[in-house]
mmCIF file with all atom_site columns, C-alpha atoms in Angstrom:
data_model
loop_
_atom_site.group_PDB
_atom_site.id
_atom_site.type_symbol
_atom_site.label_atom_id
_atom_site.label_alt_id
_atom_site.label_comp_id
_atom_site.label_asym_id
_atom_site.label_entity_id
_atom_site.label_seq_id
_atom_site.pdbx_PDB_ins_code
_atom_site.Cartn_x
_atom_site.Cartn_y
_atom_site.Cartn_z
_atom_site.occupancy
_atom_site.B_iso_or_equiv
_atom_site.pdbx_formal_charge
_atom_site.auth_seq_id
_atom_site.auth_comp_id
_atom_site.auth_asym_id
_atom_site.auth_atom_id
_atom_site.pdbx_PDB_model_num
ATOM 1  C CA . MET P 1 1  ? 8.360  43.311 168.898 1.00 87.00 ? 6  MET P CA 1
ATOM 2  C CA . LEU P 1 2  ? 6.335  46.422 169.756 1.00 89.00 ? 7  LEU P CA 1
ATOM 3  C CA . GLU P 1 3  ? 7.747  46.547 173.279 1.00 93.00 ? 8  GLU P CA 1
ATOM 4  C CA . GLN P 1 4  ? 11.274 46.342 171.903 1.00 92.00 ? 9  GLN P CA 1
ATOM 5  C CA . LEU P 1 5  ? 10.647 49.151 169.420 1.00 91.00 ? 10 LEU P CA 1
ATOM 6  C CA . LEU P 1 6  ? 9.151  51.310 172.153 1.00 92.00 ? 11 LEU P CA 1
ATOM 7  C CA . THR P 1 7  ? 12.225 50.607 174.279 1.00 91.00 ? 12 THR P CA 1
ATOM 8  C CA . VAL P 1 8  ? 14.455 51.998 171.540 1.00 90.00 ? 13 VAL P CA 1
ATOM 9  C CA . LEU P 1 9  ? 12.285 55.104 171.278 1.00 89.00 ? 14 LEU P CA 1
ATOM 10 C CA . ALA P 1 10 ? 12.333 55.653 175.032 1.00 90.00 ? 15 ALA P CA 1
ATOM 11 C CA . ALA P 1 11 ? 16.097 55.223 175.138 1.00 88.00 ? 16 ALA P CA 1
ATOM 12 C CA . VAL P 1 12 ? 16.652 57.801 172.410 1.00 87.00 ? 17 VAL P CA 1
ATOM 13 C CA . ARG P 1 13 ? 14.140 60.195 173.928 1.00 88.00 ? 18 ARG P CA 1
ATOM 14 C CA . GLY P 1 14 ? 15.896 59.947 177.269 1.00 84.00 ? 19 GLY P CA 1
ATOM 15 C CA . LEU P 1 15 ? 19.260 61.066 175.922 1.00 85.00 ? 20 LEU P CA 1
ATOM 16 C CA . ASP P 1 16 ? 20.664 64.385 177.068 1.00 73.00 ? 21 ASP P CA 1
ATOM 17 C CA . ILE P 1 17 ? 19.810 66.628 174.118 1.00 77.00 ? 22 ILE P CA 1
ATOM 18 C CA . ASP P 1 18 ? 21.381 69.549 175.946 1.00 75.00 ? 23 ASP P CA 1
ATOM 19 C CA . ALA P 1 19 ? 24.797 67.929 175.416 1.00 86.00 ? 24 ALA P CA 1
ATOM 20 C CA . PRO P 1 20 ? 24.654 66.680 171.811 1.00 85.00 ? 25 PRO P CA 1
ATOM 21 C CA . SER P 1 21 ? 28.438 66.517 171.496 1.00 87.00 ? 26 SER P CA 1
ATOM 22 C CA . SER P 1 22 ? 28.825 64.391 174.631 1.00 91.00 ? 27 SER P CA 1
ATOM 23 C CA . PRO P 1 23 ? 30.652 61.119 173.960 1.00 93.00 ? 28 PRO P CA 1
ATOM 24 C CA . GLY P 1 24 ? 28.088 59.357 176.159 1.00 91.00 ? 29 GLY P CA 1
ATOM 25 C CA . VAL P 1 25 ? 25.242 60.545 173.961 1.00 92.00 ? 30 VAL P CA 1
ATOM 26 C CA . HIS P 1 26 ? 26.969 59.247 170.819 1.00 93.00 ? 31 HIS P CA 1
ATOM 27 C CA . ILE P 1 27 ? 27.786 55.910 172.452 1.00 94.00 ? 32 ILE P CA 1
ATOM 28 C CA . ALA P 1 28 ? 24.197 55.498 173.643 1.00 92.00 ? 33 ALA P CA 1
ATOM 29 C CA . LEU P 1 29 ? 22.887 56.451 170.194 1.00 91.00 ? 34 LEU P CA 1
ATOM 30 C CA . GLY P 1 30 ? 25.233 53.914 168.634 1.00 94.00 ? 35 GLY P CA 1
ATOM 31 C CA . GLY P 1 31 ? 23.739 51.222 170.833 1.00 93.00 ? 36 GLY P CA 1
ATOM 32 C CA . ALA P 1 32 ? 20.197 52.339 170.092 1.00 92.00 ? 37 ALA P CA 1
ATOM 33 C CA . PHE P 1 33 ? 20.791 52.381 166.327 1.00 92.00 ? 38 PHE P CA 1
ATOM 34 C CA . GLU P 1 34 ? 22.372 48.915 166.455 1.00 93.00 ? 39 GLU P CA 1
ATOM 35 C CA . TYR P 1 35 ? 19.463 47.554 168.489 1.00 93.00 ? 40 TYR P CA 1
ATOM 36 C CA . PHE P 1 36 ? 16.981 49.102 166.048 1.00 92.00 ? 41 PHE P CA 1
ATOM 37 C CA . ARG P 1 37 ? 18.923 47.648 163.104 1.00 92.00 ? 42 ARG P CA 1
ATOM 38 C CA . ARG P 1 38 ? 18.610 44.165 164.621 1.00 94.00 ? 43 ARG P CA 1
ATOM 39 C CA . LEU P 1 39 ? 14.894 44.608 165.330 1.00 93.00 ? 44 LEU P CA 1
ATOM 40 C CA . SER P 1 40 ? 14.354 45.863 161.812 1.00 92.00 ? 45 SER P CA 1
ATOM 41 C CA . ALA P 1 41 ? 16.058 42.785 160.367 1.00 92.00 ? 46 ALA P CA 1
ATOM 42 C CA . GLU P 1 42 ? 14.021 40.491 162.637 1.00 93.00 ? 47 GLU P CA 1
ATOM 43 C CA . SER P 1 43 ? 10.795 42.128 161.483 1.00 92.00 ? 48 SER P CA 1
ATOM 44 C CA . ASP P 1 44 ? 11.414 41.606 157.755 1.00 92.00 ? 49 ASP P CA 1
ATOM 45 C CA . SER P 1 45 ? 9.091  38.610 157.556 1.00 93.00 ? 50 SER P CA 1
ATOM 46 C CA . LEU P 1 46 ? 6.286  40.561 159.246 1.00 93.00 ? 51 LEU P CA 1
ATOM 47 C CA . TRP P 1 47 ? 6.092  42.972 156.307 1.00 93.00 ? 52 TRP P CA 1
ATOM 48 C CA . GLU P 1 48 ? 4.671  40.160 154.182 1.00 93.00 ? 53 GLU P CA 1
ATOM 49 C CA . SER P 1 49 ? 1.470  40.311 156.231 1.00 95.00 ? 54 SER P CA 1
ATOM 50 C CA . VAL P 1 50 ? 0.711  44.017 155.688 1.00 95.00 ? 55 VAL P CA 1
ATOM 51 C CA . ASP P 1 51 ? -1.118 45.514 152.753 1.00 97.00 ? 56 ASP P CA 1
ATOM 52 C CA . SER P 1 52 ? 0.923  46.142 149.630 1.00 96.00 ? 57 SER P CA 1
ATOM 53 C CA . VAL P 1 53 ? 0.742  49.957 149.825 1.00 97.00 ? 58 VAL P CA 1
ATOM 54 C CA . THR P 1 54 ? 2.151  50.019 153.357 1.00 96.00 ? 59 THR P CA 1
ATOM 55 C CA . ARG P 1 55 ? 4.829  47.472 152.447 1.00 96.00 ? 60 ARG P CA 1
ATOM 56 C CA . GLN P 1 56 ? 5.835  49.500 149.364 1.00 96.00 ? 61 GLN P CA 1
ATOM 57 C CA . ARG P 1 57 ? 6.132  52.650 151.491 1.00 97.00 ? 62 ARG P CA 1
ATOM 58 C CA . TRP P 1 58 ? 8.342  50.817 153.974 1.00 94.00 ? 63 TRP P CA 1
ATOM 59 C CA . GLU P 1 59 ? 10.536 49.452 151.187 1.00 94.00 ? 64 GLU P CA 1
ATOM 60 C CA . ARG P 1 60 ? 10.758 52.952 149.697 1.00 96.00 ? 65 ARG P CA 1
ATOM 61 C CA . ASP P 1 61 ? 11.530 54.706 152.979 1.00 95.00 ? 66 ASP P CA 1
ATOM 62 C CA . ARG P 1 62 ? 13.720 52.108 154.700 1.00 92.00 ? 67 ARG P CA 1
ATOM 63 C CA . PRO P 1 63 ? 16.944 53.277 153.000 1.00 93.00 ? 68 PRO P CA 1
ATOM 64 C CA . LEU P 1 64 ? 16.431 56.677 154.659 1.00 93.00 ? 69 LEU P CA 1
ATOM 65 C CA . LEU P 1 65 ? 17.351 55.041 157.970 1.00 88.00 ? 70 LEU P CA 1
ATOM 66 C CA . ALA P 1 66 ? 20.896 54.635 156.649 1.00 88.00 ? 71 ALA P CA 1
ATOM 67 C CA . VAL P 1 67 ? 21.286 58.303 155.746 1.00 91.00 ? 72 VAL P CA 1
ATOM 68 C CA . ALA P 1 68 ? 24.231 59.769 157.642 1.00 90.00 ? 73 ALA P CA 1
ATOM 69 C CA . GLY P 1 69 ? 25.282 56.288 158.756 1.00 90.00 ? 74 GLY P CA 1
ATOM 70 C CA . ARG P 1 70 ? 28.918 56.868 157.883 1.00 92.00 ? 75 ARG P CA 1
ATOM 71 C CA . VAL P 1 71 ? 29.016 60.135 159.830 1.00 93.00 ? 76 VAL P CA 1
ATOM 72 C CA . ARG P 1 72 ? 27.263 58.455 162.768 1.00 92.00 ? 77 ARG P CA 1
ATOM 73 C CA . ASP P 1 73 ? 29.856 55.679 162.715 1.00 94.00 ? 78 ASP P CA 1
ATOM 74 C CA . GLN P 1 74 ? 32.677 58.221 162.723 1.00 95.00 ? 79 GLN P CA 1
ATOM 75 C CA . ARG P 1 75 ? 31.148 60.100 165.652 1.00 93.00 ? 80 ARG P CA 1
ATOM 76 C CA . LEU P 1 76 ? 30.723 56.835 167.536 1.00 95.00 ? 81 LEU P CA 1
ATOM 77 C CA . ALA P 1 77 ? 34.358 55.871 166.960 1.00 94.00 ? 82 ALA P CA 1
ATOM 78 C CA . THR P 1 78 ? 35.479 59.318 168.112 1.00 94.00 ? 83 THR P CA 1
ATOM 79 C CA . ALA P 1 79 ? 33.307 59.067 171.216 1.00 94.00 ? 84 ALA P CA 1
ATOM 80 C CA . TRP P 1 80 ? 34.786 55.675 172.117 1.00 95.00 ? 85 TRP P CA 1
ATOM 81 C CA . ARG P 1 81 ? 38.328 57.010 171.597 1.00 93.00 ? 86 ARG P CA 1
ATOM 82 C CA . SER P 1 82 ? 37.594 59.882 173.954 1.00 93.00 ? 87 SER P CA 1
ATOM 83 C CA . VAL P 1 83 ? 36.466 57.605 176.780 1.00 93.00 ? 88 VAL P CA 1
ATOM 84 C CA . LEU P 1 84 ? 38.837 54.707 176.113 1.00 90.00 ? 89 LEU P CA 1
ATOM 85 C CA . PRO P 1 85 ? 42.137 56.231 174.942 1.00 71.00 ? 90 PRO P CA 1
ATOM 86 C CA . GLY P 1 86 ? 44.174 53.696 173.033 1.00 67.00 ? 91 GLY P CA 1
ATOM 87 C CA . ASP P 1 87 ? 41.138 51.671 171.898 1.00 58.00 ? 92 ASP P CA 1
ATOM 88 C CA . ASP P 1 88 ? 39.667 52.297 168.461 1.00 54.00 ? 93 ASP P CA 1
ATOM 89 C CA . GLN P 1 89 ? 36.126 51.212 169.180 1.00 53.00 ? 94 GLN P CA 1
ATOM 90 C CA . VAL P 1 90 ? 34.260 48.802 171.352 1.00 56.00 ? 95 VAL P CA 1
ATOM 91 C CA . ALA P 1 91 ? 31.499 46.794 169.716 1.00 55.00 ? 96 ALA P CA 1
#
């Protein structure tokens, strides 16, 4: 699990921050966020083994990961339309 999480971090870190409006950046971010979402869901049972304070913090802060999700989804759809005219979005 740790290797997979570090992979997501490395992927995001490696994106071209000098071109934040690039469709490729938004498509790559979309993939990274989806991968992280899956890892997060897979790790749910692991939170039962941590101390209650840490678990409560995670439960409190986890919804913050969804902040701006709708805007991110719109940017992703726009990015896909720009590289694949005629297609709404590839998933």
